Amino acid sequence: MEIDINRLDLEFQAKIDSGKTIEPKDWMPEKYRKTHIRQISQHAHSEIVGMLPEGNWITRAPSLRRKVTLLAKVQDEGGHGLYLYSACETLGISRDELFEQLHSGKAKYSSIFNYPAVTWADMGAVGWLVDGAAIMNQVMLTRTSFGPYARAMVRICKEESFHQRQGFEIMLSLCKGTAVQKHMAQESLNRWWWPSLMMFGPRDEESTHTEQAIKWKIKLKTNDELRQQFVDQTVPQIELLGLELPDPAIKWNEERGHYDFGAIDWDEFWRVVGGNGPCNRERLSARKEAWEKGAWVREAALSYAEKQESLREAV
Amino acid sequence: MTMKKEWPVWEVFIRSRSGLDHRHAGSVHAADAKMALENARDVYTRRQEGVSIWVVPSASITASDPEEGGELFEPAKDKVYRHPTFYDLPDELTHM
């Protein structure tokens, strides 16, 4: 039996190495299944919780154009959460179990959403920086080994590009506006910069999952590689906006061919991951409240469907 | 945890434009077929990705077992004579 599992494991790895995708009904190591449930559900929860800070600004958008855009973006996030929940359920976990894991704190979501969106400029900075960072991760995941996850990512990446562009457009308008508006943009950039860099996760030497994740093609680049790529692509964009760099240590390093940047406050990172960021409790209680207050709708719809079905059968 | 009954899962198939086949897009949860169609519309066609949607209860789908892939599909492997390129014909031959 032991030998049999080893053989299956080897065949499984060979399949991944040869670039074949793994589909839900294929044999897979239990750890592969568990890791994917953890990662895909965490990703789905991030989309759903991510609707909260922006949903907060829909009624206060400064123009109809901004309002329809923001509404469409938040709807997309709901949709992205649903694609991902569906992909996750193919691994044999139910939607209710997934929600239960979110509500109990067993499952995590991206820490970035535990920061508050306090000004309109934050709608710009979130789209530009937070979605920008997310896209880098997601583009990589379109080539991941698990089929349903990769396919959900392709769809998400296609839709997400507008999220980042609309964010940059908001920043651009503010930067071309009055001194007060430009200051609002600068202040927002300063606040979101570090949490955005933290989105890529702990440093490579402290990342416990990286090696296995690369073997299974859940990750094709390490946290630090993606973080550097993000800094490199974002610094020229900050300059284009005419804003000041949010970190005085940012400097082009000719030798490395990359921008150097300052040290990240990892204590803050672990504090927020551990549940003690500015909005952790607020976000989770909003999700729980939505779930509990929606219970009667779920039950009523199901009773109605069952009743209709029994009426049809009686005819 | 009170585990209520979940809304069933429906597989969603979308015809992206007239003349093409319906293709599997993903799945949704819904209490009944009508709601499944509406949810599929909201989740999978926010950017005009479709002109027609099918929804099928996931439980109604019978799928082949990947373990039996060999028995099912390998018999077709050595039947190259089912392909036009198997037949050796002169280059001068046209309209064929």
Short mmCIF file of N, CA, C and O in Angstrom, two decimals, chain A residues 159-262:
data_model
loop_
_atom_site.label_atom_id
_atom_site.label_comp_id
_atom_site.label_asym_id
_atom_site.label_seq_id
_atom_site.Cartn_x
_atom_site.Cartn_y
_atom_site.Cartn_z
N GLU A 159 -10.98 40.42 -16.45
CA GLU A 159 -11.91 41.43 -15.93
C GLU A 159 -11.22 42.45 -15.04
O GLU A 159 -11.69 43.57 -14.89
N GLU A 160 -10.09 42.04 -14.46
CA GLU A 160 -9.49 42.87 -13.41
C GLU A 160 -8.71 44.06 -13.96
O GLU A 160 -8.49 45.02 -13.24
N SER A 161 -8.33 44.00 -15.20
CA SER A 161 -7.47 45.04 -15.73
C SER A 161 -8.15 46.42 -15.62
O SER A 161 -7.50 47.42 -15.33
N PHE A 162 -9.46 46.45 -15.81
CA PHE A 162 -10.14 47.74 -15.70
C PHE A 162 -10.11 48.27 -14.26
O PHE A 162 -10.08 49.47 -14.04
N HIS A 163 -10.05 47.37 -13.31
CA HIS A 163 -10.02 47.80 -11.91
C HIS A 163 -8.80 48.67 -11.63
O HIS A 163 -8.88 49.69 -10.96
N GLN A 164 -7.67 48.22 -12.15
CA GLN A 164 -6.46 48.97 -11.90
C GLN A 164 -6.45 50.29 -12.68
O GLN A 164 -6.09 51.33 -12.16
N ARG A 165 -6.92 50.23 -13.92
CA ARG A 165 -6.92 51.43 -14.75
C ARG A 165 -7.83 52.52 -14.19
O ARG A 165 -7.48 53.69 -14.17
N GLN A 166 -9.02 52.10 -13.70
CA GLN A 166 -9.92 53.12 -13.16
C GLN A 166 -9.32 53.74 -11.88
O GLN A 166 -9.50 54.92 -11.61
N GLY A 167 -8.57 52.93 -11.13
CA GLY A 167 -7.93 53.44 -9.91
C GLY A 167 -6.88 54.49 -10.25
O GLY A 167 -6.83 55.56 -9.64
N PHE A 168 -6.08 54.18 -11.28
CA PHE A 168 -5.04 55.13 -11.68
C PHE A 168 -5.68 56.41 -12.21
O PHE A 168 -5.20 57.51 -11.95
N GLU A 169 -6.79 56.25 -12.91
CA GLU A 169 -7.48 57.44 -13.45
C GLU A 169 -7.97 58.36 -12.33
O GLU A 169 -7.88 59.58 -12.44
N ILE A 170 -8.47 57.76 -11.26
CA ILE A 170 -8.90 58.56 -10.09
C ILE A 170 -7.71 59.33 -9.53
O ILE A 170 -7.80 60.53 -9.27
N MET A 171 -6.58 58.63 -9.37
CA MET A 171 -5.38 59.29 -8.84
C MET A 171 -4.94 60.43 -9.76
O MET A 171 -4.59 61.51 -9.31
N LEU A 172 -4.97 60.15 -11.06
CA LEU A 172 -4.55 61.14 -12.05
C LEU A 172 -5.41 62.40 -11.97
O LEU A 172 -4.91 63.53 -11.98
N SER A 173 -6.73 62.22 -11.85
CA SER A 173 -7.63 63.37 -11.75
C SER A 173 -7.32 64.18 -10.50
O SER A 173 -7.29 65.41 -10.55
N LEU A 174 -7.09 63.48 -9.39
CA LEU A 174 -6.80 64.20 -8.15
C LEU A 174 -5.47 64.96 -8.25
O LEU A 174 -5.34 66.08 -7.77
N CYS A 175 -4.50 64.33 -8.91
CA CYS A 175 -3.19 64.96 -9.03
C CYS A 175 -3.20 66.18 -9.96
O CYS A 175 -2.38 67.07 -9.84
N LYS A 176 -4.17 66.19 -10.88
CA LYS A 176 -4.29 67.35 -11.77
C LYS A 176 -5.21 68.40 -11.18
O LYS A 176 -5.46 69.45 -11.78
N GLY A 177 -5.79 68.10 -10.01
CA GLY A 177 -6.77 69.00 -9.41
C GLY A 177 -6.15 70.05 -8.51
O GLY A 177 -5.01 70.47 -8.72
N THR A 178 -6.88 70.46 -7.49
CA THR A 178 -6.39 71.49 -6.57
C THR A 178 -5.30 70.92 -5.67
O THR A 178 -5.09 69.71 -5.61
N ALA A 179 -4.64 71.83 -4.95
CA ALA A 179 -3.58 71.41 -4.02
C ALA A 179 -4.14 70.46 -2.97
O ALA A 179 -3.48 69.49 -2.58
N VAL A 180 -5.36 70.73 -2.53
CA VAL A 180 -5.98 69.88 -1.52
C VAL A 180 -6.22 68.47 -2.08
O VAL A 180 -5.98 67.47 -1.40
N GLN A 181 -6.69 68.42 -3.33
CA GLN A 181 -6.93 67.12 -3.97
C GLN A 181 -5.63 66.35 -4.15
O GLN A 181 -5.56 65.15 -3.89
N LYS A 182 -4.60 67.04 -4.58
CA LYS A 182 -3.32 66.38 -4.79
C LYS A 182 -2.76 65.86 -3.45
O LYS A 182 -2.21 64.76 -3.37
N HIS A 183 -2.96 66.65 -2.43
CA HIS A 183 -2.51 66.24 -1.11
C HIS A 183 -3.26 64.98 -0.65
O HIS A 183 -2.69 64.07 -0.04
N MET A 184 -4.55 64.94 -0.99
CA MET A 184 -5.35 63.76 -0.64
C MET A 184 -4.80 62.51 -1.32
O MET A 184 -4.70 61.43 -0.72
N ALA A 185 -4.38 62.68 -2.58
CA ALA A 185 -3.81 61.55 -3.33
C ALA A 185 -2.49 61.11 -2.70
O ALA A 185 -2.24 59.91 -2.53
N GLN A 186 -1.67 62.09 -2.34
CA GLN A 186 -0.36 61.77 -1.73
C GLN A 186 -0.54 61.02 -0.41
O GLN A 186 0.12 60.02 -0.14
N GLU A 187 -1.45 61.52 0.39
CA GLU A 187 -1.68 60.93 1.72
C GLU A 187 -2.18 59.49 1.58
O GLU A 187 -1.79 58.60 2.34
N SER A 188 -3.02 59.29 0.58
CA SER A 188 -3.56 57.96 0.34
C SER A 188 -2.46 57.00 -0.13
O SER A 188 -2.36 55.86 0.34
N LEU A 189 -1.63 57.47 -1.06
CA LEU A 189 -0.50 56.65 -1.52
C LEU A 189 0.39 56.28 -0.33
O LEU A 189 0.78 55.11 -0.19
N ASN A 190 0.69 57.24 0.52
CA ASN A 190 1.57 56.98 1.66
C ASN A 190 0.98 55.90 2.57
O ASN A 190 1.71 55.06 3.08
N ARG A 191 -0.33 55.93 2.77
CA ARG A 191 -0.96 54.96 3.66
C ARG A 191 -1.04 53.56 3.04
O ARG A 191 -0.92 52.56 3.72
N TRP A 192 -1.30 53.49 1.72
CA TRP A 192 -1.52 52.17 1.10
C TRP A 192 -0.24 51.50 0.62
O TRP A 192 -0.23 50.31 0.31
N TRP A 193 0.84 52.27 0.52
CA TRP A 193 2.08 51.73 -0.04
C TRP A 193 2.59 50.50 0.71
O TRP A 193 2.75 49.42 0.12
N TRP A 194 2.79 50.66 2.01
CA TRP A 194 3.38 49.54 2.77
C TRP A 194 2.45 48.34 2.86
O TRP A 194 2.89 47.20 2.61
N PRO A 195 1.16 48.54 3.19
CA PRO A 195 0.27 47.38 3.19
C PRO A 195 0.24 46.67 1.82
O PRO A 195 0.11 45.46 1.75
N SER A 196 0.39 47.45 0.72
CA SER A 196 0.39 46.82 -0.61
C SER A 196 1.62 45.92 -0.77
O SER A 196 1.53 44.82 -1.31
N LEU A 197 2.77 46.39 -0.30
CA LEU A 197 3.98 45.57 -0.38
C LEU A 197 3.85 44.31 0.47
O LEU A 197 4.39 43.25 0.14
N MET A 198 3.11 44.43 1.57
CA MET A 198 2.92 43.27 2.45
C MET A 198 2.01 42.22 1.83
O MET A 198 2.01 41.07 2.24
N MET A 199 1.22 42.64 0.83
CA MET A 199 0.29 41.69 0.18
C MET A 199 1.00 40.48 -0.41
O MET A 199 0.40 39.43 -0.59
N PHE A 200 2.28 40.64 -0.75
CA PHE A 200 3.00 39.51 -1.37
C PHE A 200 3.44 38.47 -0.35
O PHE A 200 4.00 37.45 -0.72
N GLY A 201 3.17 38.76 0.93
CA GLY A 201 3.47 37.76 1.96
C GLY A 201 4.85 37.92 2.55
O GLY A 201 5.62 38.80 2.15
N PRO A 202 5.18 37.04 3.50
CA PRO A 202 6.45 37.15 4.22
C PRO A 202 7.65 37.02 3.28
O PRO A 202 7.52 36.55 2.15
N ARG A 203 8.81 37.44 3.78
CA ARG A 203 10.05 37.28 3.02
C ARG A 203 10.28 35.81 2.69
O ARG A 203 9.84 34.93 3.44
N ASP A 204 10.98 35.56 1.59
CA ASP A 204 11.18 34.18 1.15
C ASP A 204 11.75 33.28 2.24
O ASP A 204 11.32 32.14 2.40
N GLU A 205 12.70 33.81 3.01
CA GLU A 205 13.33 32.94 4.02
C GLU A 205 12.36 32.60 5.15
O GLU A 205 12.59 31.66 5.90
N GLU A 206 11.24 33.35 5.25
CA GLU A 206 10.29 33.05 6.31
C GLU A 206 9.00 32.42 5.78
O GLU A 206 8.08 32.15 6.53
N SER A 207 8.93 32.26 4.46
CA SER A 207 7.72 31.72 3.87
C SER A 207 7.77 30.19 3.91
O SER A 207 8.59 29.57 3.26
N THR A 208 6.88 29.60 4.69
CA THR A 208 6.95 28.16 4.94
C THR A 208 6.42 27.33 3.76
O THR A 208 6.78 26.18 3.60
N HIS A 209 5.54 27.93 2.95
CA HIS A 209 4.88 27.14 1.93
C HIS A 209 5.57 27.17 0.57
O HIS A 209 5.24 26.41 -0.31
N THR A 210 6.52 28.12 0.41
CA THR A 210 7.02 28.42 -0.93
C THR A 210 7.53 27.20 -1.70
O THR A 210 7.14 26.98 -2.84
N GLU A 211 8.37 26.39 -1.07
CA GLU A 211 9.03 25.31 -1.81
C GLU A 211 8.02 24.33 -2.40
O GLU A 211 8.04 24.01 -3.59
N GLN A 212 7.11 23.87 -1.54
CA GLN A 212 6.07 22.93 -2.00
C GLN A 212 5.19 23.59 -3.06
O GLN A 212 4.82 22.98 -4.05
N ALA A 213 4.86 24.86 -2.82
CA ALA A 213 3.97 25.57 -3.74
C ALA A 213 4.60 25.70 -5.13
O ALA A 213 3.90 25.63 -6.13
N ILE A 214 5.90 25.87 -5.18
CA ILE A 214 6.57 25.97 -6.48
C ILE A 214 6.58 24.61 -7.17
O ILE A 214 6.35 24.50 -8.37
N LYS A 215 6.77 23.56 -6.39
CA LYS A 215 6.77 22.21 -6.94
C LYS A 215 5.42 21.88 -7.59
O LYS A 215 5.34 21.23 -8.62
N TRP A 216 4.36 22.34 -6.96
CA TRP A 216 3.02 22.07 -7.48
C TRP A 216 2.52 23.15 -8.44
O TRP A 216 1.36 23.18 -8.82
N LYS A 217 3.38 24.09 -8.76
CA LYS A 217 3.04 25.20 -9.64
C LYS A 217 1.87 26.04 -9.13
O LYS A 217 1.10 26.60 -9.92
N ILE A 218 1.72 26.10 -7.80
CA ILE A 218 0.75 27.05 -7.24
C ILE A 218 1.43 28.41 -7.24
O ILE A 218 0.81 29.45 -7.29
N LYS A 219 2.74 28.35 -7.17
CA LYS A 219 3.54 29.56 -7.24
C LYS A 219 4.59 29.37 -8.31
O LYS A 219 5.22 28.33 -8.37
N LEU A 220 4.75 30.38 -9.18
CA LEU A 220 5.81 30.27 -10.17
C LEU A 220 6.91 31.27 -9.86
O LEU A 220 8.00 31.21 -10.42
N LYS A 221 6.60 32.21 -8.96
CA LYS A 221 7.61 33.17 -8.52
C LYS A 221 7.50 33.29 -7.01
O LYS A 221 6.41 33.10 -6.46
N THR A 222 8.58 33.64 -6.36
CA THR A 222 8.55 33.74 -4.90
C THR A 222 7.95 35.10 -4.49
O THR A 222 7.83 36.01 -5.29
N ASN A 223 7.61 35.20 -3.21
CA ASN A 223 7.04 36.45 -2.66
C ASN A 223 7.95 37.65 -2.95
O ASN A 223 7.48 38.70 -3.37
N ASP A 224 9.23 37.47 -2.70
CA ASP A 224 10.16 38.59 -2.87
C ASP A 224 10.34 38.98 -4.34
O ASP A 224 10.49 40.16 -4.65
N GLU A 225 10.30 37.98 -5.22
CA GLU A 225 10.42 38.29 -6.65
C GLU A 225 9.23 39.12 -7.11
O GLU A 225 9.37 40.11 -7.84
N LEU A 226 8.02 38.71 -6.68
CA LEU A 226 6.83 39.45 -7.08
C LEU A 226 6.83 40.86 -6.47
O LEU A 226 6.45 41.82 -7.13
N ARG A 227 7.27 40.94 -5.23
CA ARG A 227 7.30 42.25 -4.55
C ARG A 227 8.23 43.21 -5.29
O ARG A 227 7.89 44.36 -5.53
N GLN A 228 9.40 42.70 -5.68
CA GLN A 228 10.35 43.54 -6.41
C GLN A 228 9.77 43.98 -7.75
O GLN A 228 9.87 45.15 -8.13
N GLN A 229 9.10 43.06 -8.42
CA GLN A 229 8.47 43.36 -9.70
C GLN A 229 7.42 44.46 -9.53
O GLN A 229 7.31 45.38 -10.35
N PHE A 230 6.69 44.39 -8.44
CA PHE A 230 5.66 45.40 -8.15
C PHE A 230 6.30 46.77 -7.93
O PHE A 230 5.85 47.78 -8.48
N VAL A 231 7.36 46.82 -7.14
CA VAL A 231 8.03 48.10 -6.88
C VAL A 231 8.57 48.66 -8.20
O VAL A 231 8.35 49.84 -8.52
N ASP A 232 9.20 47.80 -8.98
CA ASP A 232 9.78 48.25 -10.25
C ASP A 232 8.74 48.83 -11.20
O ASP A 232 8.99 49.80 -11.90
N GLN A 233 7.57 48.23 -11.22
CA GLN A 233 6.56 48.74 -12.16
C GLN A 233 5.82 49.95 -11.60
O GLN A 233 5.29 50.76 -12.35
N THR A 234 5.78 50.08 -10.26
CA THR A 234 4.97 51.15 -9.67
C THR A 234 5.71 52.48 -9.52
O THR A 234 5.10 53.54 -9.65
N VAL A 235 7.03 52.42 -9.25
CA VAL A 235 7.77 53.68 -9.05
C VAL A 235 7.61 54.64 -10.23
O VAL A 235 7.26 55.81 -10.03
N PRO A 236 7.80 54.18 -11.48
CA PRO A 236 7.59 55.12 -12.60
C PRO A 236 6.15 55.65 -12.67
O PRO A 236 5.93 56.78 -13.12
N GLN A 237 5.20 54.87 -12.20
CA GLN A 237 3.80 55.33 -12.21
C GLN A 237 3.61 56.45 -11.18
O GLN A 237 2.87 57.40 -11.42
N ILE A 238 4.28 56.33 -10.04
CA ILE A 238 4.21 57.39 -9.01
C ILE A 238 4.79 58.67 -9.59
O ILE A 238 4.24 59.75 -9.42
N GLU A 239 5.90 58.51 -10.32
CA GLU A 239 6.54 59.68 -10.91
C GLU A 239 5.65 60.32 -11.97
O GLU A 239 5.55 61.54 -12.07
N LEU A 240 4.96 59.47 -12.72
CA LEU A 240 4.04 59.97 -13.74
C LEU A 240 2.93 60.81 -13.11
O LEU A 240 2.49 61.81 -13.67
N LEU A 241 2.49 60.40 -11.95
CA LEU A 241 1.44 61.15 -11.25
C LEU A 241 1.99 62.45 -10.68
O LEU A 241 1.23 63.34 -10.31
N GLY A 242 3.31 62.54 -10.57
CA GLY A 242 3.93 63.72 -9.97
C GLY A 242 3.83 63.71 -8.46
O GLY A 242 3.88 64.76 -7.81
N LEU A 243 3.70 62.53 -7.88
CA LEU A 243 3.64 62.43 -6.42
C LEU A 243 5.03 62.12 -5.87
O LEU A 243 5.91 61.65 -6.59
N GLU A 244 5.18 62.38 -4.58
CA GLU A 244 6.45 62.05 -3.93
C GLU A 244 6.48 60.57 -3.61
O GLU A 244 5.44 59.97 -3.29
N LEU A 245 7.68 59.98 -3.64
CA LEU A 245 7.80 58.56 -3.32
C LEU A 245 7.44 58.34 -1.85
O LEU A 245 7.86 59.12 -0.99
N PRO A 246 6.69 57.30 -1.56
CA PRO A 246 6.21 57.09 -0.19
C PRO A 246 7.29 56.52 0.73
O PRO A 246 7.04 56.32 1.91
N ASP A 247 8.47 56.24 0.17
CA ASP A 247 9.54 55.62 0.96
C ASP A 247 10.84 56.29 0.52
O ASP A 247 11.25 56.17 -0.64
N PRO A 248 11.50 57.01 1.45
CA PRO A 248 12.72 57.75 1.07
C PRO A 248 13.86 56.84 0.62
O PRO A 248 14.80 57.28 -0.03
N ALA A 249 13.76 55.54 0.95
CA ALA A 249 14.84 54.61 0.59
C ALA A 249 14.73 54.10 -0.84
O ALA A 249 15.62 53.40 -1.32
N ILE A 250 13.65 54.45 -1.53
CA ILE A 250 13.51 53.97 -2.92
C ILE A 250 14.56 54.64 -3.80
O ILE A 250 14.67 55.86 -3.85
N LYS A 251 15.36 53.80 -4.45
CA LYS A 251 16.44 54.33 -5.28
C LYS A 251 16.79 53.30 -6.35
O LYS A 251 16.82 52.11 -6.07
N TRP A 252 17.01 53.76 -7.56
CA TRP A 252 17.36 52.84 -8.64
C TRP A 252 18.75 52.24 -8.38
O TRP A 252 19.69 52.96 -8.07
N ASN A 253 18.85 50.94 -8.48
CA ASN A 253 20.13 50.27 -8.27
C ASN A 253 20.60 49.74 -9.62
O ASN A 253 20.08 48.74 -10.12
N GLU A 254 21.55 50.45 -10.17
CA GLU A 254 22.04 50.15 -11.54
C GLU A 254 22.56 48.71 -11.63
O GLU A 254 22.31 48.00 -12.59
N GLU A 255 23.26 48.32 -10.57
CA GLU A 255 23.90 47.01 -10.57
C GLU A 255 22.88 45.87 -10.61
O GLU A 255 23.00 44.92 -11.36
N ARG A 256 21.85 46.01 -9.77
CA ARG A 256 20.83 44.97 -9.71
C ARG A 256 19.83 45.08 -10.85
O ARG A 256 19.11 44.15 -11.19
N GLY A 257 19.71 46.30 -11.39
CA GLY A 257 18.68 46.53 -12.40
C GLY A 257 17.29 46.59 -11.80
O GLY A 257 16.29 46.30 -12.46
N HIS A 258 17.24 46.95 -10.53
CA HIS A 258 15.96 47.05 -9.82
C HIS A 258 16.00 48.25 -8.88
O HIS A 258 17.06 48.77 -8.57
N TYR A 259 14.79 48.64 -8.40
CA TYR A 259 14.75 49.66 -7.37
C TYR A 259 15.02 49.03 -6.00
O TYR A 259 14.45 47.98 -5.69
N ASP A 260 15.86 49.69 -5.21
CA ASP A 260 16.00 49.31 -3.79
C ASP A 260 14.85 49.97 -3.06
O ASP A 260 14.33 51.01 -3.49
N PHE A 261 14.44 49.38 -1.96
CA PHE A 261 13.41 50.03 -1.14
C PHE A 261 13.63 49.70 0.33
O PHE A 261 14.42 48.81 0.66
N GLY A 262 12.93 50.45 1.19
CA GLY A 262 13.17 50.37 2.64
C GLY A 262 12.61 49.11 3.27
O GLY A 262 11.94 48.30 2.62
#
